[in-house]
């Protein structure tokens, strides 16, 4: 996997160029969790790097950033086993102590959200200046508990493992941490309370559809 924190920083020249050209809005690489989830941001280098980009845009003072908050990508993380589920081997890990609700979306749904936001009239789009737009496995696979190897692990034990691996330069461990920390209570993985129903309806009228979790999982497993 690529070192995403470093890749995020590659946006800096483009942001400065956009400012020089007087571009009013920038959608940086902000397709993920709530950018204002302070604890979640502070614990993940990827999110720290994203904040540096937002801060840069604000410090230049020409453009405004817009974040598309969707949570960790469902399909991308599923295919890489980052949800604690390995579909091909039918293995699953329950992280004891990491059981908070989490918002998620597929990559295609995220693209729909971007298109809908950019289709808003200027007066509506201006509301999102320097803000975020917040937008069952066995049923999808036709299996039961008996078909799966399910184990439970204490999240603190898992955390020690990924922190050790991160310190050793492991490329996958930061992604494991990224997903697990979303499930920690109070870290900000659940931002449903920030969703404005009226604003969401406007985006739905512009083509943003409601995702079906089971159907999204089926598509991701194809």
GROMACS .gro file of N, CA and C in nm, residues 108 158 163 202 207 219:
model
   18
  108UNK      N    1  -1.810   0.479  -0.530
  108UNK     CA    2  -1.904   0.534  -0.629
  108UNK      C    3  -2.002   0.631  -0.564
  158UNK      N    4  -0.482  -0.542   2.004
  158UNK     CA    5  -0.466  -0.514   1.862
  158UNK      C    6  -0.392  -0.381   1.843
  163UNK      N    7   0.069  -0.050   1.666
  163UNK     CA    8   0.163   0.056   1.702
  163UNK      C    9   0.307   0.006   1.688
  202UNK      N   10  -3.138   1.824  -0.077
  202UNK     CA   11  -3.095   1.900  -0.195
  202UNK      C   12  -2.996   1.819  -0.278
  207UNK      N   13  -2.893   1.400  -0.763
  207UNK     CA   14  -2.840   1.271  -0.808
  207UNK      C   15  -2.775   1.183  -0.704
  219UNK      N   16  -2.186  -0.600  -0.429
  219UNK     CA   17  -2.111  -0.544  -0.542
  219UNK      C   18  -1.962  -0.546  -0.513
   0.00000   0.00000   0.00000
